[in-house]
PDB file of C-alpha atoms and ligand atoms in Angstrom:
ATOM      1  CA  MET A   1      40.984 115.223-123.624  1.00 82.00           C
ATOM      2  CA  PRO A   2      39.374 114.657-120.139  1.00 93.00           C
ATOM      3  CA  GLU A   3      39.675 111.042-119.110  1.00 96.00           C
ATOM      4  CA  LEU A   4      37.758 109.285-116.174  1.00 98.00           C
ATOM      5  CA  PRO A   5      39.167 111.115-113.270  1.00 98.00           C
ATOM      6  CA  GLU A   6      38.527 114.569-114.793  1.00 97.00           C
ATOM      7  CA  VAL A   7      34.930 113.668-115.933  1.00 97.00           C
ATOM      8  CA  GLN A   8      34.361 112.271-112.235  1.00 98.00           C
ATOM      9  CA  THR A   9      35.533 115.472-110.761  1.00 97.00           C
ATOM     10  CA  ILE A  10      33.431 117.609-112.922  1.00 97.00           C
ATOM     11  CA  CYS A  11      30.257 115.478-112.127  1.00 98.00           C
ATOM     12  CA  ASN A  12      31.105 115.415-108.249  1.00 97.00           C
ATOM     13  CA  GLU A  13      31.377 119.290-108.308  1.00 97.00           C
ATOM     14  CA  LEU A  14      28.153 119.846-110.491  1.00 97.00           C
ATOM     15  CA  ASN A  15      26.331 117.432-108.117  1.00 96.00           C
ATOM     16  CA  GLU A  16      27.098 120.053-105.290  1.00 96.00           C
ATOM     17  CA  VAL A  17      25.838 123.056-107.174  1.00 96.00           C
ATOM     18  CA  LEU A  18      23.141 121.866-109.490  1.00 97.00           C
ATOM     19  CA  ILE A  19      20.837 119.525-107.622  1.00 97.00           C
ATOM     20  CA  GLY A  20      17.453 121.007-107.191  1.00 97.00           C
ATOM     21  CA  ARG A  21      17.959 123.747-109.686  1.00 97.00           C
ATOM     22  CA  GLU A  22      15.244 124.445-112.123  1.00 97.00           C
ATOM     23  CA  LEU A  23      16.064 124.802-115.787  1.00 95.00           C
ATOM     24  CA  ILE A  24      14.932 127.711-117.992  1.00 93.00           C
ATOM     25  CA  GLY A  25      16.490 126.569-121.408  1.00 91.00           C
ATOM     26  CA  ILE A  26      19.426 125.965-123.474  1.00 91.00           C
ATOM     27  CA  GLU A  27      20.792 128.515-125.748  1.00 90.00           C
ATOM     28  CA  SER A  28      23.354 127.385-128.513  1.00 90.00           C
ATOM     29  CA  PHE A  29      25.573 129.431-130.527  1.00 91.00           C
ATOM     30  CA  ARG A  30      27.051 126.580-132.795  1.00 87.00           C
ATOM     31  CA  ASN A  31      24.861 124.257-134.686  1.00 80.00           C
ATOM     32  CA  ASN A  32      27.008 121.248-134.496  1.00 81.00           C
ATOM     33  CA  ILE A  33      27.494 121.199-130.553  1.00 82.00           C
ATOM     34  CA  VAL A  34      23.934 120.867-129.192  1.00 79.00           C
ATOM     35  CA  VAL A  35      21.730 118.176-130.348  1.00 78.00           C
ATOM     36  CA  PHE A  36      18.411 118.989-128.824  1.00 65.00           C
ATOM     37  CA  ASN A  37      15.082 120.566-128.599  1.00 66.00           C
ATOM     38  CA  SER A  38      15.406 123.246-125.883  1.00 64.00           C
ATOM     39  CA  GLU A  39      11.797 123.423-125.135  1.00 73.00           C
ATOM     40  CA  LEU A  40      11.972 119.994-123.689  1.00 78.00           C
ATOM     41  CA  VAL A  41      14.107 120.922-120.641  1.00 87.00           C
ATOM     42  CA  LYS A  42      12.145 123.977-119.761  1.00 89.00           C
ATOM     43  CA  GLY A  43      10.865 123.854-116.202  1.00 93.00           C
ATOM     44  CA  GLN A  44      12.474 120.689-115.264  1.00 95.00           C
ATOM     45  CA  THR A  45      14.627 120.204-111.979  1.00 97.00           C
ATOM     46  CA  ILE A  46      17.990 118.731-111.907  1.00 97.00           C
ATOM     47  CA  ILE A  47      17.996 115.551-109.889  1.00 97.00           C
ATOM     48  CA  GLU A  48      21.365 114.067-110.260  1.00 97.00           C
ATOM     49  CA  VAL A  49      24.688 114.571-112.155  1.00 98.00           C
ATOM     50  CA  LYS A  50      26.434 111.225-112.979  1.00 97.00           C
ATOM     51  CA  ARG A  51      29.445 110.148-115.032  1.00 98.00           C
ATOM     52  CA  VAL A  52      29.150 107.182-117.424  1.00 97.00           C
ATOM     53  CA  ALA A  53      32.376 106.430-119.214  1.00 97.00           C
ATOM     54  CA  LYS A  54      33.378 109.899-120.301  1.00 97.00           C
ATOM     55  CA  TYR A  55      30.044 111.330-120.474  1.00 98.00           C
ATOM     56  CA  ILE A  56      28.283 113.608-118.039  1.00 98.00           C
ATOM     57  CA  LEU A  57      24.709 112.748-117.593  1.00 98.00           C
ATOM     58  CA  ILE A  58      22.540 115.568-116.086  1.00 97.00           C
ATOM     59  CA  LYS A  59      19.372 113.957-114.913  1.00 97.00           C
ATOM     60  CA  LEU A  60      16.093 115.805-115.149  1.00 96.00           C
ATOM     61  CA  SER A  61      12.694 115.216-113.425  1.00 95.00           C
ATOM     62  CA  LYS A  62      10.798 114.112-116.317  1.00 92.00           C
ATOM     63  CA  ASP A  63      12.921 111.170-117.453  1.00 87.00           C
ATOM     64  CA  GLN A  64      15.148 113.212-119.476  1.00 91.00           C
ATOM     65  CA  GLN A  65      18.903 113.784-119.294  1.00 94.00           C
ATOM     66  CA  ILE A  66      21.284 116.537-120.733  1.00 95.00           C
ATOM     67  CA  VAL A  67      24.265 114.404-122.006  1.00 96.00           C
ATOM     68  CA  VAL A  68      27.701 116.201-122.278  1.00 97.00           C
ATOM     69  CA  HIS A  69      30.784 114.762-123.921  1.00 96.00           C
ATOM     70  CA  LEU A  70      33.713 117.220-123.469  1.00 96.00           C
ATOM     71  CA  ARG A  71      35.910 115.621-126.365  1.00 94.00           C
ATOM     72  CA  MET A  72      39.163 117.623-126.642  1.00 91.00           C
ATOM     73  CA  THR A  73      38.724 121.030-125.115  1.00 93.00           C
ATOM     74  CA  GLY A  74      35.026 121.204-123.842  1.00 94.00           C
ATOM     75  CA  LYS A  75      34.577 122.818-120.307  1.00 94.00           C
ATOM     76  CA  LEU A  76      31.326 123.216-118.159  1.00 96.00           C
ATOM     77  CA  ILE A  77      31.729 126.360-116.037  1.00 95.00           C
ATOM     78  CA  PHE A  78      29.400 127.093-113.011  1.00 95.00           C
ATOM     79  CA  PRO A  79      29.428 129.262-111.132  1.00 93.00           C
ATOM     80  CA  ILE A  80      31.231 131.615-113.599  1.00 92.00           C
ATOM     81  CA  PRO A  81      34.280 133.158-111.956  1.00 90.00           C
ATOM     82  CA  ASP A  82      34.898 136.840-112.016  1.00 89.00           C
ATOM     83  CA  ASN A  83      37.958 136.388-114.285  1.00 87.00           C
ATOM     84  CA  TYR A  84      36.271 134.194-116.901  1.00 89.00           C
ATOM     85  CA  LYS A  85      36.748 135.872-120.185  1.00 87.00           C
ATOM     86  CA  GLY A  86      34.204 134.000-122.231  1.00 86.00           C
ATOM     87  CA  LYS A  87      36.092 133.790-125.510  1.00 88.00           C
ATOM     88  CA  TYR A  88      34.624 130.302-126.518  1.00 95.00           C
ATOM     89  CA  VAL A  89      31.244 130.184-125.216  1.00 96.00           C
ATOM     90  CA  ARG A  90      29.233 127.585-127.370  1.00 95.00           C
ATOM     91  CA  ALA A  91      26.193 127.136-125.287  1.00 94.00           C
ATOM     92  CA  LYS A  92      24.448 128.369-122.221  1.00 94.00           C
ATOM     93  CA  ILE A  93      22.521 126.286-119.793  1.00 94.00           C
ATOM     94  CA  MET A  94      20.073 128.753-118.251  1.00 95.00           C
ATOM     95  CA  LEU A  95      18.855 128.077-114.562  1.00 96.00           C
ATOM     96  CA  ASP A  96      16.422 129.678-112.295  1.00 97.00           C
ATOM     97  CA  ASN A  97      17.407 132.808-110.523  1.00 96.00           C
ATOM     98  CA  HIS A  98      19.125 134.123-113.726  1.00 96.00           C
ATOM     99  CA  ASP A  99      22.030 131.895-113.333  1.00 96.00           C
ATOM    100  CA  GLU A 100      23.771 130.255-116.237  1.00 95.00           C
ATOM    101  CA  MET A 101      26.073 127.499-116.784  1.00 96.00           C
ATOM    102  CA  ILE A 102      28.403 128.019-119.597  1.00 96.00           C
ATOM    103  CA  TYR A 103      29.758 125.522-122.096  1.00 96.00           C
ATOM    104  CA  ASP A 104      33.084 126.713-123.379  1.00 95.00           C
ATOM    105  CA  ASP A 105      34.890 124.679-126.245  1.00 95.00           C
ATOM    106  CA  VAL A 106      37.856 126.134-128.336  1.00 93.00           C
ATOM    107  CA  ARG A 107      37.997 123.380-130.750  1.00 92.00           C
ATOM    108  CA  CYS A 108      34.153 122.500-130.968  1.00 93.00           C
ATOM    109  CA  PHE A 109      34.312 118.780-130.941  1.00 93.00           C
ATOM    110  CA  GLY A 110      32.091 118.339-127.849  1.00 95.00           C
ATOM    111  CA  LYS A 111      28.541 117.433-127.969  1.00 94.00           C
ATOM    112  CA  ILE A 112      25.583 118.300-125.772  1.00 94.00           C
ATOM    113  CA  TYR A 113      22.411 116.063-126.106  1.00 93.00           C
ATOM    114  CA  VAL A 114      18.987 116.367-124.618  1.00 92.00           C
ATOM    115  CA  ASN A 115      17.711 112.945-124.497  1.00 91.00           C
ATOM    116  CA  ASN A 116      15.116 110.643-123.075  1.00 91.00           C
ATOM    117  CA  SER A 117      16.450 107.609-121.155  1.00 91.00           C
ATOM    118  CA  GLU A 118      15.894 105.426-124.256  1.00 93.00           C
ATOM    119  CA  GLN A 119      18.095 107.617-126.283  1.00 93.00           C
ATOM    120  CA  THR A 120      20.644 107.856-123.716  1.00 94.00           C
ATOM    121  CA  ALA A 121      20.708 103.899-123.575  1.00 95.00           C
ATOM    122  CA  SER A 122      21.380 103.845-127.266  1.00 95.00           C
ATOM    123  CA  LEU A 123      24.109 106.424-127.141  1.00 94.00           C
ATOM    124  CA  LEU A 124      25.953 104.445-124.464  1.00 96.00           C
ATOM    125  CA  ALA A 125      25.082 101.028-125.596  1.00 96.00           C
ATOM    126  CA  LYS A 126      28.380  99.887-127.231  1.00 95.00           C
ATOM    127  CA  LEU A 127      30.573 101.191-124.310  1.00 98.00           C
ATOM    128  CA  GLY A 128      32.859  98.641-122.579  1.00 98.00           C
ATOM    129  CA  VAL A 129      33.131  98.156-118.867  1.00 98.00           C
ATOM    130  CA  GLU A 130      33.813 100.788-116.044  1.00 98.00           C
ATOM    131  CA  PRO A 131      37.286 100.221-114.744  1.00 98.00           C
ATOM    132  CA  LEU A 132      36.295 100.856-111.196  1.00 98.00           C
ATOM    133  CA  SER A 133      33.519  98.328-111.303  1.00 98.00           C
ATOM    134  CA  SER A 134      33.753  94.613-110.652  1.00 98.00           C
ATOM    135  CA  ASN A 135      33.124  93.810-114.225  1.00 98.00           C
ATOM    136  CA  TYR A 136      36.724  94.929-114.850  1.00 98.00           C
ATOM    137  CA  ASN A 137      38.275  91.713-113.878  1.00 98.00           C
ATOM    138  CA  ILE A 138      40.687  88.888-115.138  1.00 98.00           C
ATOM    139  CA  ASP A 139      38.107  86.746-116.713  1.00 98.00           C
ATOM    140  CA  TYR A 140      36.805  89.774-118.807  1.00 98.00           C
ATOM    141  CA  LEU A 141      40.181  90.823-119.969  1.00 98.00           C
ATOM    142  CA  LEU A 142      41.189  87.250-120.898  1.00 97.00           C
ATOM    143  CA  GLU A 143      37.949  86.886-123.130  1.00 97.00           C
ATOM    144  CA  LYS A 144      38.451  90.360-124.682  1.00 97.00           C
ATOM    145  CA  SER A 145      42.019  89.754-125.461  1.00 97.00           C
ATOM    146  CA  LYS A 146      41.896  86.197-126.743  1.00 95.00           C
ATOM    147  CA  TYR A 147      41.330  86.646-130.328  1.00 93.00           C
ATOM    148  CA  ARG A 148      43.048  90.198-130.446  1.00 95.00           C
ATOM    149  CA  ARG A 149      46.532  91.025-131.728  1.00 93.00           C
ATOM    150  CA  THR A 150      46.359  94.496-130.397  1.00 96.00           C
ATOM    151  CA  GLU A 151      49.068  96.076-128.312  1.00 98.00           C
ATOM    152  CA  ILE A 152      48.245  96.333-124.616  1.00 98.00           C
ATOM    153  CA  LYS A 153      48.328 100.247-124.542  1.00 98.00           C
ATOM    154  CA  PRO A 154      45.613 100.863-127.432  1.00 98.00           C
ATOM    155  CA  PHE A 155      43.605  97.950-125.889  1.00 98.00           C
ATOM    156  CA  LEU A 156      43.370  99.828-122.499  1.00 98.00           C
ATOM    157  CA  MET A 157      42.237 102.811-124.480  1.00 98.00           C
ATOM    158  CA  ASP A 158      39.630 101.223-126.501  1.00 97.00           C
ATOM    159  CA  GLN A 159      36.333 102.434-125.204  1.00 97.00           C
ATOM    160  CA  ASN A 160      34.451  99.632-126.370  1.00 97.00           C
ATOM    161  CA  ILE A 161      36.433  97.402-124.119  1.00 98.00           C
ATOM    162  CA  ILE A 162      37.146  99.546-121.093  1.00 98.00           C
ATOM    163  CA  VAL A 163      35.758 103.076-120.645  1.00 98.00           C
ATOM    164  CA  GLY A 164      37.391 106.222-119.427  1.00 97.00           C
ATOM    165  CA  ILE A 165      41.127 105.470-119.951  1.00 98.00           C
ATOM    166  CA  GLY A 166      42.999 107.744-122.394  1.00 96.00           C
ATOM    167  CA  ASN A 167      46.447 108.518-123.376  1.00 96.00           C
ATOM    168  CA  ILE A 168      47.600 109.883-120.175  1.00 97.00           C
ATOM    169  CA  TYR A 169      46.463 107.148-117.672  1.00 98.00           C
ATOM    170  CA  ALA A 170      47.076 104.274-120.045  1.00 98.00           C
ATOM    171  CA  GLN A 171      50.895 105.210-120.079  1.00 98.00           C
ATOM    172  CA  GLU A 172      50.918 105.709-116.435  1.00 98.00           C
ATOM    173  CA  ILE A 173      48.931 102.250-115.683  1.00 98.00           C
ATOM    174  CA  LEU A 174      51.474 100.491-117.819  1.00 98.00           C
ATOM    175  CA  TYR A 175      54.527 102.165-116.175  1.00 98.00           C
ATOM    176  CA  HIS A 176      53.414 101.381-112.688  1.00 98.00           C
ATOM    177  CA  SER A 177      52.652  97.632-113.771  1.00 98.00           C
ATOM    178  CA  LYS A 178      56.045  97.453-115.260  1.00 98.00           C
ATOM    179  CA  ILE A 179      54.618  96.210-118.676  1.00 98.00           C
ATOM    180  CA  SER A 180      55.923  97.517-122.038  1.00 98.00           C
ATOM    181  CA  PRO A 181      53.053  99.257-123.912  1.00 98.00           C
ATOM    182  CA  THR A 182      54.130  97.450-126.903  1.00 98.00           C
ATOM    183  CA  ARG A 183      53.318  93.889-125.577  1.00 98.00           C
ATOM    184  CA  SER A 184      50.624  91.981-127.621  1.00 98.00           C
ATOM    185  CA  VAL A 185      47.514  91.448-125.297  1.00 98.00           C
ATOM    186  CA  GLN A 186      47.737  87.638-125.918  1.00 96.00           C
ATOM    187  CA  SER A 187      51.145  87.651-124.184  1.00 97.00           C
ATOM    188  CA  ILE A 188      49.822  89.029-120.989  1.00 97.00           C
ATOM    189  CA  SER A 189      49.667  86.552-118.189  1.00 97.00           C
ATOM    190  CA  LYS A 190      46.948  86.158-115.580  1.00 97.00           C
ATOM    191  CA  LYS A 191      49.311  87.479-113.007  1.00 98.00           C
ATOM    192  CA  GLU A 192      49.904  90.437-115.169  1.00 98.00           C
ATOM    193  CA  TRP A 193      46.469  91.339-115.783  1.00 98.00           C
ATOM    194  CA  ALA A 194      45.721  91.135-112.104  1.00 98.00           C
ATOM    195  CA  LYS A 195      48.431  93.756-111.595  1.00 98.00           C
ATOM    196  CA  ILE A 196      47.089  96.020-114.266  1.00 98.00           C
ATOM    197  CA  ILE A 197      43.522  95.796-112.799  1.00 98.00           C
ATOM    198  CA  LYS A 198      44.917  96.750-109.378  1.00 98.00           C
ATOM    199  CA  ILE A 199      47.166  99.480-110.574  1.00 98.00           C
ATOM    200  CA  THR A 200      44.249 100.937-112.800  1.00 98.00           C
ATOM    201  CA  ARG A 201      42.122 101.201-109.743  1.00 98.00           C
ATOM    202  CA  GLU A 202      44.953 102.765-107.582  1.00 98.00           C
ATOM    203  CA  ILE A 203      45.799 105.359-110.267  1.00 98.00           C
ATOM    204  CA  LEU A 204      42.355 106.311-111.276  1.00 98.00           C
ATOM    205  CA  LEU A 205      41.265 106.588-107.626  1.00 98.00           C
ATOM    206  CA  LYS A 206      44.405 108.663-106.590  1.00 98.00           C
ATOM    207  CA  ALA A 207      43.685 110.829-109.769  1.00 98.00           C
ATOM    208  CA  ILE A 208      39.996 111.482-108.647  1.00 98.00           C
ATOM    209  CA  GLU A 209      41.261 112.357-105.151  1.00 98.00           C
ATOM    210  CA  CYS A 210      43.557 114.942-106.863  1.00 97.00           C
ATOM    211  CA  ASN A 211      40.578 116.246-108.954  1.00 97.00           C
ATOM    212  CA  GLY A 212      42.183 115.231-112.141  1.00 97.00           C
ATOM    213  CA  THR A 213      45.291 115.899-114.196  1.00 96.00           C
ATOM    214  CA  THR A 214      45.621 119.500-115.754  1.00 94.00           C
ATOM    215  CA  ILE A 215      48.259 119.407-118.792  1.00 90.00           C
ATOM    216  CA  SER A 216      46.524 122.095-121.008  1.00 82.00           C
ATOM    217  CA  ASP A 217      42.882 122.558-121.250  1.00 85.00           C
ATOM    218  CA  TYR A 218      41.229 120.437-118.487  1.00 91.00           C
ATOM    219  CA  ARG A 219      39.718 122.782-115.749  1.00 92.00           C
ATOM    220  CA  ARG A 220      37.347 122.091-112.837  1.00 93.00           C
ATOM    221  CA  VAL A 221      33.813 123.608-113.115  1.00 93.00           C
ATOM    222  CA  ASP A 222      35.202 126.600-111.083  1.00 89.00           C
ATOM    223  CA  ASP A 223      38.135 127.037-113.438  1.00 87.00           C
ATOM    224  CA  ARG A 224      40.598 125.592-111.002  1.00 91.00           C
ATOM    225  CA  THR A 225      43.123 123.074-112.145  1.00 94.00           C
ATOM    226  CA  GLY A 226      43.530 119.479-111.122  1.00 96.00           C
ATOM    227  CA  GLU A 227      46.446 118.119-109.277  1.00 96.00           C
ATOM    228  CA  PHE A 228      47.492 114.768-110.657  1.00 97.00           C
ATOM    229  CA  GLN A 229      49.986 116.161-113.198  1.00 96.00           C
ATOM    230  CA  ASN A 230      52.367 116.325-110.192  1.00 96.00           C
ATOM    231  CA  PHE A 231      52.183 112.662-109.625  1.00 97.00           C
ATOM    232  CA  LEU A 232      52.820 111.694-113.604  1.00 97.00           C
ATOM    233  CA  GLN A 233      55.764 109.330-113.798  1.00 98.00           C
ATOM    234  CA  VAL A 234      56.121 109.100-117.768  1.00 97.00           C
ATOM    235  CA  TYR A 235      53.474 111.044-119.407  1.00 97.00           C
ATOM    236  CA  GLY A 236      55.365 114.232-120.809  1.00 94.00           C
ATOM    237  CA  LYS A 237      58.607 113.129-119.045  1.00 97.00           C
ATOM    238  CA  ASP A 238      62.041 112.486-120.544  1.00 97.00           C
ATOM    239  CA  LYS A 239      63.622 110.277-118.024  1.00 98.00           C
ATOM    240  CA  CYS A 240      62.322 107.261-115.946  1.00 98.00           C
ATOM    241  CA  PRO A 241      62.098 108.412-112.304  1.00 97.00           C
ATOM    242  CA  LYS A 242      63.235 105.021-111.097  1.00 98.00           C
ATOM    243  CA  CYS A 243      66.193 104.097-113.106  1.00 98.00           C
ATOM    244  CA  GLN A 244      67.039 107.392-114.844  1.00 98.00           C
ATOM    245  CA  SER A 245      67.217 105.981-118.349  1.00 98.00           C
ATOM    246  CA  GLU A 246      65.953 107.976-121.049  1.00 98.00           C
ATOM    247  CA  LEU A 247      62.247 107.085-121.954  1.00 98.00           C
ATOM    248  CA  VAL A 248      61.482 105.939-125.302  1.00 98.00           C
ATOM    249  CA  GLN A 249      58.892 107.735-127.429  1.00 98.00           C
ATOM    250  CA  ILE A 250      56.749 105.775-129.952  1.00 98.00           C
ATOM    251  CA  LYS A 251      53.522 106.229-131.801  1.00 97.00           C
ATOM    252  CA  GLN A 252      50.799 103.461-131.203  1.00 97.00           C
ATOM    253  CA  ALA A 253      47.253 103.845-132.988  1.00 94.00           C
ATOM    254  CA  GLY A 254      48.278 107.482-133.937  1.00 94.00           C
ATOM    255  CA  ARG A 255      49.070 108.405-130.099  1.00 96.00           C
ATOM    256  CA  SER A 256      52.186 109.233-128.576  1.00 97.00           C
ATOM    257  CA  THR A 257      53.515 106.853-125.898  1.00 98.00           C
ATOM    258  CA  ARG A 258      56.589 107.062-123.539  1.00 98.00           C
ATOM    259  CA  TYR A 259      57.761 104.218-121.576  1.00 98.00           C
ATOM    260  CA  CYS A 260      61.093 102.891-119.897  1.00 98.00           C
ATOM    261  CA  LYS A 261      62.835  99.993-121.782  1.00 98.00           C
ATOM    262  CA  VAL A 262      64.532  98.980-118.664  1.00 98.00           C
ATOM    263  CA  CYS A 263      61.672  98.978-116.195  1.00 98.00           C
ATOM    264  CA  GLN A 264      58.876  97.780-118.502  1.00 98.00           C
ATOM    265  CA  LYS A 265      59.055  94.356-120.017  1.00 97.00           C
TER     266      LYS A 265
HETATM  267 ZN1  LIG B 301      63.246 102.798-115.772  1.00 64.77          ZN
END
């Protein structure tokens, strides 16, 4: 699933190609994907593309937004490359000049909403803090972990606490922080939270610089892959790159976790 760096990359790239373009309409080929009235967007101009958590907000001229969540396998493709086969086209966003942006999704868990700003606010209301903002700080994490018995890895992935961190980046953050993913959040010291915050920022910024991580489905808007997979230390690996020990594989909250028992305490 695309996480913060992948969604940020997509937004950055869409910003370069979509600003000022006029919308002609949205055509959907699956009932459950697009939640909208396509008439609403007609004739509006795209003024900004912005990331909030793992959502892509395409802001329109008349206080409306197209809000996209890619979930597992969703992709926005624009401009369409010559070699694109178009097997899983679920929706088309039609633009001026006979251009179209394709929404492609093998598994169809993604969603496209056409909202006014009030509807968007209510969709995003329960989300936690952005990990690249100053709201992601020691006081906030101490407060949120005070009464919880959760392990640190599912805590970092809880979108109601912190947005944008998924299974890949949670494992990498804990490896670089030298903290075991099985630690209870109540056992994390102030100093360790400070380290987690610092490492989170470093890893997410580096991953954005690398245009995200491509393991299987994630692609940039022009269908190219990201590059951060070349920097992964534990996700999908067998051995610890530092001490060469075999990594331990466990399941936490239904998701697989790998970590080094020697380096992560
Ligand atoms: Zn190790």
